[in-house]
Amino acid sequence: MKTIKLNDLYFDPFIDKDEITEIVKYLAWQVKSDLPKYEIPLFVGILNGCFLFAADFIRAYQGDCEVSFVKLASYSGTSSTEEVKYLLGINEDLTDRTVIILEDIIDTGSTLQEIYNIFRDKNVKELKVVTLFFKPEVFKKELPINYIGKSIEDKFIVGYGLDYNGLGRNYPSIYQLTTKPKMKNIVLFGPPGAGKGTQADLLKEKYHLVHISTGDVFRFNIKNETELGKLAKKYIDAGDLVPDEVTIDMLKAEVEKNNDANGIIFDGFPRTASQATALDEFLTSKDLQIDAMIALEVPEDLLEERILERGKTSGRSDDTDEEKIRNRFNEYNTKTAVLKDFYEAQNKYFGINGVGSIEDITKRISEVFETL
Ligand code: IMP
Ligand code: MG
């Protein structure tokens, strides 16, 4: 079982169908054993939500019985409204009958109140209530509930007859609303020589993330001559910076391509507060967010040593010139300072000690990642 999406919301697997079967069987057995031996109860299902529960309950019930349904509506969206309407009644004569209500879920109890009101003047011999699910934290009424299949916390559930805005009733098991957005997205930051690329590759493997490096995205779009690539190239050829909108649009396309990833590592973007804001806006529109900015922190003298060492073999001119290295650090520090403030204000900045073995550093990042 995996997370499902209904309209705009995500629901995680909560109660599987075998557990439901057990609960339903046990309810049917309890109801039967509490009734006088030859009593023929009238089961009244409360539509729509109860249709699967009622069908299974009635089949599990070992004895003669009659079955009817009423339809009430009390719900729109994921929060209970106080207003409950009586829509469709029963035509049977209920005088001296044992009436057993079958409810899928009792939340605030408003629906239950209505049921008691409706059946009060029907001269029944006995009225009992069976509910598959019950939310004790929100139940506000002093009304008896005779049988409860399972008490659950106050979180919206769907499946097995229960819906969210009409969807989800057909799932054979129960799913629970998740508050967390589905993906864990991070911005990975680190000064030149901090080992960011290495760590990004390892994290990508470990958590099945998608690594979006702005540099790669640019090269891909330019090479494949996409509309955005051509646009970006115009600016680059003219020696201008590519405007944020163009970069953001390219990233959007990348994010869209990877809708079902566990998360995204953004690398090389954002670099300015306005880019960070634009990224937030875009992710919010997709019900996503940046969960953390993870910045590798390494003292500059150590970095300089590493880069100079690399310069001996890399052939990169900017890896051998101390002044150029200093400039890169300065540029990095100015940029991070802004972004650090931006994400710190959202409690999302995590500085990671970037000195140590590759494994140690991966471990440190993982510890942060797993708490997100
Ligand atoms: P109550 O009147 O607040 O007790 O709500 C009862 C009705 O609200 C149920 O019959 C359902 O139709 C709906 N409901 C309450 N909680 C949930 C839920 O978690 N998922 C789906 N429907 C719910
Ligand atoms: Mg209902």
Coordinates of C-alpha atoms and ligand atoms in Angstrom, one line a residue:
M1 CA 0.0 0.0 0.0
K2 CA 1.3 3.4 -0.8
T3 CA 0.3 7.0 -0.3
I4 CA -2.7 8.1 -2.4
K5 CA -3.7 11.5 -3.6
L6 CA -7.3 12.6 -3.8
N7 CA -7.9 16.1 -5.3
D8 CA -5.4 18.2 -3.5
L9 CA -4.6 16.0 -0.5
Y10 CA -2.4 13.1 0.3
F11 CA -3.4 10.1 2.4
D12 CA -1.1 7.4 3.9
P13 CA -2.1 3.8 4.4
F14 CA -3.7 3.4 7.8
I15 CA -5.8 0.3 8.3
D16 CA -5.4 -2.6 5.9
K17 CA -8.3 -4.7 4.6
D18 CA -7.5 -7.7 6.7
E19 CA -7.7 -5.7 9.9
I20 CA -11.0 -4.2 8.8
T21 CA -12.4 -7.7 8.1
E22 CA -11.4 -8.8 11.6
I23 CA -13.0 -5.7 13.2
V24 CA -16.3 -6.1 11.2
K25 CA -16.5 -9.8 12.0
Y26 CA -16.0 -9.2 15.7
L27 CA -18.7 -6.4 15.7
A28 CA -21.2 -8.7 14.0
W29 CA -20.4 -11.5 16.5
Q30 CA -20.8 -9.1 19.5
V31 CA -24.1 -7.7 18.2
K32 CA -25.5 -11.2 17.6
S33 CA -24.4 -12.5 21.0
D34 CA -26.1 -9.6 22.8
L35 CA -29.5 -10.2 21.2
P36 CA -32.2 -12.6 22.4
K37 CA -31.9 -15.8 20.5
Y38 CA -34.8 -15.4 18.1
E39 CA -34.8 -11.7 17.7
I40 CA -34.8 -10.5 14.2
P41 CA -33.1 -7.1 14.2
L42 CA -33.6 -4.4 11.6
F43 CA -30.2 -3.1 10.5
V44 CA -30.3 0.5 9.3
G45 CA -27.3 1.7 7.4
I46 CA -26.5 5.4 7.3
L47 CA -25.7 6.2 3.7
N48 CA -23.4 6.9 1.9
G49 CA -20.4 6.1 3.9
C50 CA -21.7 2.9 5.4
F51 CA -22.3 1.0 2.2
L52 CA -19.2 -1.2 2.3
F53 CA -19.3 -1.6 6.1
A54 CA -23.0 -2.5 6.0
A55 CA -22.5 -5.0 3.2
D56 CA -19.7 -6.8 5.0
F57 CA -21.3 -6.6 8.5
I58 CA -24.6 -8.0 7.3
R59 CA -22.8 -10.9 5.6
A60 CA -20.8 -11.6 8.7
Y61 CA -23.9 -11.5 10.9
Q62 CA -24.9 -15.0 11.7
G63 CA -28.7 -14.9 11.9
D64 CA -31.9 -13.7 10.3
C65 CA -32.2 -9.9 9.9
E66 CA -33.8 -7.2 7.9
V67 CA -31.9 -4.4 6.2
S68 CA -32.7 -0.8 5.4
F69 CA -30.9 2.5 4.7
V70 CA -31.4 6.1 5.4
K71 CA -29.5 8.9 3.9
L72 CA -28.2 11.9 5.8
A73 CA -25.6 14.4 4.9
S74 CA -23.4 16.3 7.3
Y75 CA -20.1 16.7 5.6
S76 CA -18.3 18.9 3.1
G77 CA -14.5 18.9 2.9
T78 CA -12.6 17.6 5.8
S79 CA -14.2 19.4 8.7
S80 CA -17.5 18.4 10.3
T81 CA -20.3 21.0 9.9
E82 CA -22.8 21.3 12.7
E83 CA -25.7 21.2 10.3
V84 CA -27.2 17.8 9.6
K85 CA -30.0 17.2 7.2
Y86 CA -32.5 14.4 7.1
L87 CA -32.8 13.3 3.5
L88 CA -34.4 9.9 3.0
G89 CA -36.4 7.9 5.5
I90 CA -37.4 4.3 6.1
N91 CA -40.9 3.1 5.2
E92 CA -40.9 0.0 7.5
D93 CA -43.1 0.1 10.6
L94 CA -40.7 0.2 13.5
T95 CA -43.1 -0.4 16.3
D96 CA -41.5 -2.9 18.7
R97 CA -38.6 -3.6 16.5
T98 CA -35.0 -3.9 17.5
V99 CA -33.3 -1.3 15.3
I100 CA -29.5 -1.4 14.9
I101 CA -27.9 1.6 13.3
L102 CA -24.8 0.9 11.2
E103 CA -22.5 3.9 11.0
D104 CA -19.2 4.1 9.2
I105 CA -17.8 6.8 11.4
I106 CA -18.8 8.9 14.3
D107 CA -17.0 12.2 14.6
T108 CA -18.6 15.1 16.4
G109 CA -21.8 13.1 17.0
S110 CA -24.1 15.6 15.2
T111 CA -25.2 12.9 12.8
L112 CA -25.8 10.5 15.7
Q113 CA -27.9 13.1 17.4
E114 CA -30.0 13.4 14.3
I115 CA -30.4 9.7 14.2
Y116 CA -31.6 9.6 17.8
N117 CA -34.0 12.4 17.0
I118 CA -35.5 10.6 14.0
F119 CA -35.9 7.3 15.8
R120 CA -37.2 8.7 19.1
D121 CA -40.9 8.8 18.2
K122 CA -40.9 5.5 16.2
N123 CA -41.9 3.3 19.2
V124 CA -39.0 1.0 18.7
K125 CA -38.3 -1.7 21.2
E126 CA -34.7 -1.0 21.3
L127 CA -32.3 1.2 19.4
K128 CA -28.6 0.3 19.2
V129 CA -25.8 2.0 17.4
V130 CA -22.8 0.3 15.8
T131 CA -20.0 2.3 14.4
L132 CA -17.0 1.1 12.6
F133 CA -14.8 4.1 13.5
F134 CA -15.1 6.6 16.3
K135 CA -13.1 9.7 17.1
P136 CA -13.2 10.1 20.9
E137 CA -11.3 13.4 20.9
V138 CA -14.0 15.2 19.0
F139 CA -17.2 13.5 20.1
K140 CA -19.2 16.2 21.9
K141 CA -22.5 14.5 22.7
E142 CA -23.8 12.5 25.7
L143 CA -25.3 9.8 23.5
P144 CA -24.8 6.0 23.8
I145 CA -22.8 4.2 21.2
N146 CA -23.2 0.5 21.8
Y147 CA -20.5 -0.9 19.6
I148 CA -17.3 0.7 18.4
G149 CA -15.1 -1.1 15.9
K150 CA -12.0 1.0 16.4
S151 CA -11.3 4.3 18.0
I152 CA -9.0 6.5 16.0
E153 CA -7.3 9.8 16.5
D154 CA -8.8 13.0 15.1
K155 CA -7.4 12.8 11.6
F156 CA -9.5 12.6 8.5
I157 CA -9.7 9.2 6.9
V158 CA -10.9 7.8 3.6
G159 CA -11.5 4.5 1.9
Y160 CA -13.8 1.6 2.6
G161 CA -16.9 3.7 1.9
L162 CA -15.5 7.0 3.4
D163 CA -14.8 9.9 1.1
Y164 CA -13.0 13.1 0.7
N165 CA -15.1 15.4 -1.5
G166 CA -16.7 12.3 -3.1
L167 CA -13.5 10.5 -3.8
G168 CA -11.9 7.5 -2.1
R169 CA -14.9 5.4 -1.2
N170 CA -13.9 2.5 -3.5
Y171 CA -10.5 1.8 -1.7
P172 CA -10.7 -1.5 0.2
S173 CA -8.6 -0.2 3.0
I174 CA -8.4 3.0 5.1
Y175 CA -6.1 5.9 4.4
Q176 CA -5.3 8.8 6.7
L177 CA -4.7 12.4 5.8
T178 CA -1.0 13.3 5.9
T179 CA -0.1 16.8 7.0
K180 CA 3.4 16.4 5.6
P181 CA 3.9 17.3 2.0
K182 CA 5.0 14.2 0.1
M183 CA 8.5 15.2 -0.9
K184 CA 11.4 16.2 1.2
N185 CA 13.2 18.9 -0.7
I186 CA 16.5 20.4 0.3
V187 CA 18.9 23.1 -0.9
L188 CA 22.4 21.8 -0.6
F189 CA 25.0 24.4 -0.1
G190 CA 28.7 24.4 0.4
P191 CA 31.8 26.4 -0.5
P192 CA 34.1 25.4 -3.4
G193 CA 35.9 22.2 -2.4
A194 CA 33.5 21.2 0.4
G195 CA 32.5 18.0 -1.3
K196 CA 29.0 19.0 -2.2
G197 CA 28.9 17.0 -5.4
T198 CA 30.1 13.8 -3.7
Q199 CA 27.5 14.2 -0.9
A200 CA 24.7 15.0 -3.4
D201 CA 25.4 11.8 -5.2
L202 CA 25.5 9.7 -2.0
L203 CA 22.2 11.3 -0.7
K204 CA 20.6 10.8 -4.0
E205 CA 21.3 7.0 -3.9
K206 CA 20.5 6.6 -0.2
Y207 CA 17.1 8.3 -0.3
H208 CA 16.1 8.1 -4.0
L209 CA 16.2 11.8 -4.5
V210 CA 16.4 13.7 -7.6
H211 CA 19.5 16.0 -7.9
I212 CA 18.7 19.2 -9.8
S213 CA 21.9 21.1 -10.4
T214 CA 21.3 24.4 -12.1
G215 CA 24.5 24.0 -14.2
D216 CA 23.3 20.7 -15.5
V217 CA 19.8 22.0 -16.2
F218 CA 21.3 24.9 -18.2
R219 CA 23.6 22.6 -20.2
F220 CA 20.7 20.2 -20.9
N221 CA 18.4 22.9 -22.1
I222 CA 21.0 24.6 -24.3
K223 CA 22.2 21.4 -25.8
N224 CA 18.7 20.2 -26.6
E225 CA 17.7 23.6 -27.9
T226 CA 14.6 23.8 -25.8
E227 CA 12.7 27.1 -26.0
L228 CA 14.1 28.0 -22.6
G229 CA 17.5 26.9 -23.6
K230 CA 17.6 29.1 -26.6
L231 CA 16.4 32.0 -24.5
A232 CA 19.1 31.4 -21.8
K233 CA 21.7 31.1 -24.6
K234 CA 20.8 34.5 -25.9
Y235 CA 21.6 36.1 -22.5
I236 CA 24.8 34.0 -22.0
D237 CA 26.1 34.9 -25.5
A238 CA 25.5 38.5 -24.9
G239 CA 27.5 38.2 -21.7
D240 CA 24.4 38.9 -19.5
L241 CA 23.1 37.0 -16.5
V242 CA 20.2 34.7 -17.2
P243 CA 17.1 36.3 -15.6
D244 CA 15.7 34.5 -12.6
E245 CA 12.4 33.9 -14.4
V246 CA 14.1 31.9 -17.1
T247 CA 16.1 29.8 -14.6
I248 CA 13.0 29.2 -12.5
D249 CA 11.0 28.1 -15.5
M250 CA 13.7 25.6 -16.3
L251 CA 13.7 24.3 -12.8
K252 CA 9.9 24.1 -12.9
A253 CA 10.1 21.8 -15.9
E254 CA 12.6 19.6 -14.0
V255 CA 10.4 19.4 -10.9
E256 CA 7.3 18.6 -13.0
K257 CA 9.3 15.7 -14.6
N258 CA 10.0 14.3 -11.2
N259 CA 6.6 14.5 -9.6
D260 CA 6.9 11.1 -7.9
A261 CA 10.4 11.5 -6.5
N262 CA 10.9 11.2 -2.7
G263 CA 12.5 14.6 -2.8
I264 CA 14.7 17.0 -4.6
I265 CA 18.2 18.2 -3.9
F266 CA 18.5 21.7 -5.3
D267 CA 22.1 22.5 -6.1
G268 CA 23.3 25.8 -7.4
F269 CA 19.9 27.4 -6.8
P270 CA 18.6 29.6 -5.2
R271 CA 21.6 32.0 -5.0
T272 CA 19.7 35.1 -4.0
A273 CA 16.8 35.9 -1.7
S274 CA 14.6 36.7 -4.6
Q275 CA 15.3 33.4 -6.2
A276 CA 14.6 31.7 -2.9
T277 CA 11.2 33.5 -2.8
A278 CA 10.4 32.6 -6.3
L279 CA 11.2 29.0 -5.6
D280 CA 9.0 29.0 -2.5
E281 CA 6.2 30.5 -4.5
F282 CA 6.5 27.8 -7.1
L283 CA 6.7 24.9 -4.7
T284 CA 3.8 26.2 -2.6
S285 CA 1.7 26.2 -5.8
K286 CA 2.5 22.5 -6.1
D287 CA 1.8 21.8 -2.4
L288 CA 5.5 21.4 -1.9
Q289 CA 8.2 23.2 0.0
I290 CA 11.9 23.5 0.8
D291 CA 12.3 21.5 4.0
A292 CA 15.9 22.5 4.7
M293 CA 18.9 24.3 3.5
I294 CA 21.8 22.1 4.4
A295 CA 25.1 23.9 4.2
L296 CA 28.5 22.2 4.5
E297 CA 30.8 24.2 6.7
V298 CA 34.5 23.9 6.2
P299 CA 37.2 26.3 7.5
E300 CA 38.7 28.2 4.6
D301 CA 42.3 27.3 5.2
L302 CA 41.4 23.7 4.9
L303 CA 39.4 24.3 1.8
E304 CA 42.2 26.3 0.3
E305 CA 44.6 23.4 1.0
R306 CA 42.2 20.9 -0.6
I307 CA 41.7 23.1 -3.7
L308 CA 45.4 23.7 -4.2
E309 CA 46.0 20.0 -3.9
R310 CA 43.2 19.4 -6.5
G311 CA 44.8 22.1 -8.7
K312 CA 47.9 20.1 -9.0
T313 CA 46.0 17.6 -11.1
S314 CA 42.7 19.3 -12.2
G315 CA 44.3 21.7 -14.6
R316 CA 41.7 24.3 -13.6
S317 CA 43.4 27.7 -13.5
D318 CA 41.1 28.9 -10.7
D319 CA 42.3 25.9 -8.6
T320 CA 45.9 27.1 -8.5
D321 CA 45.7 30.8 -7.9
E322 CA 45.3 31.7 -4.2
E323 CA 43.8 35.0 -5.0
K324 CA 41.2 33.5 -7.2
I325 CA 40.4 30.9 -4.5
R326 CA 39.9 33.7 -2.0
N327 CA 37.6 35.5 -4.4
R328 CA 35.5 32.4 -4.7
F329 CA 35.2 32.1 -1.0
N330 CA 34.2 35.8 -0.6
E331 CA 31.6 35.4 -3.3
Y332 CA 30.3 32.3 -1.6
N333 CA 30.2 33.9 1.9
T334 CA 28.3 36.9 0.6
K335 CA 25.7 34.6 -1.0
T336 CA 25.3 32.2 1.8
A337 CA 24.9 35.0 4.3
V338 CA 21.7 36.1 2.5
L339 CA 20.3 32.6 2.1
K340 CA 21.2 31.6 5.6
D341 CA 19.1 34.5 6.9
F342 CA 16.3 33.6 4.5
Y343 CA 16.1 30.0 5.6
E344 CA 17.0 30.6 9.2
A345 CA 13.9 32.9 9.4
Q346 CA 11.9 29.8 8.5
N347 CA 13.8 27.6 10.9
K348 CA 15.2 25.7 8.0
Y349 CA 18.9 26.4 8.0
F350 CA 21.2 23.5 9.0
G351 CA 24.9 24.0 9.1
I352 CA 26.8 20.7 8.9
N353 CA 30.4 20.2 10.0
G354 CA 32.0 19.4 6.6
V355 CA 35.3 18.3 8.1
G356 CA 35.8 14.5 8.3
S357 CA 35.6 11.4 6.2
I358 CA 33.0 11.3 3.4
E359 CA 31.0 8.7 5.3
D360 CA 31.0 10.9 8.5
I361 CA 29.7 13.8 6.6
T362 CA 27.0 11.8 4.8
K363 CA 26.0 10.5 8.3
R364 CA 25.7 14.0 9.6
I365 CA 23.6 15.2 6.7
S366 CA 21.4 12.0 7.0
E367 CA 20.7 12.8 10.6
V368 CA 19.3 16.1 9.7
F369 CA 17.5 14.8 6.6
E370 CA 15.7 12.1 8.6
T371 CA 14.3 14.5 11.1
L372 CA 12.6 16.6 8.4
Ligands
IMP1 P1 -20.3 13.7 12.8 O1 -21.8 14.1 12.6 O2 -19.4 14.9 13.1 O3 -20.2 12.6 13.8 O4 -19.8 13.2 11.5 C1 -20.3 12.0 10.9 C2 -20.1 12.0 9.4 O5 -19.1 12.8 9.0 C3 -19.8 10.6 8.9 O6 -20.9 9.9 8.7 C4 -19.0 10.9 7.7 O7 -19.8 11.1 6.6 C5 -18.3 12.2 8.0 N1 -16.9 12.0 8.5 C6 -16.5 12.3 9.8 N2 -15.2 12.0 9.9 C7 -14.8 11.6 8.7 C8 -13.5 11.1 8.2 O8 -12.5 11.1 8.9 N3 -13.5 10.7 6.9 C9 -14.6 10.8 6.1 N4 -15.8 11.2 6.5 C10 -15.9 11.6 7.8
MG2 MG -21.8 8.7 7.5

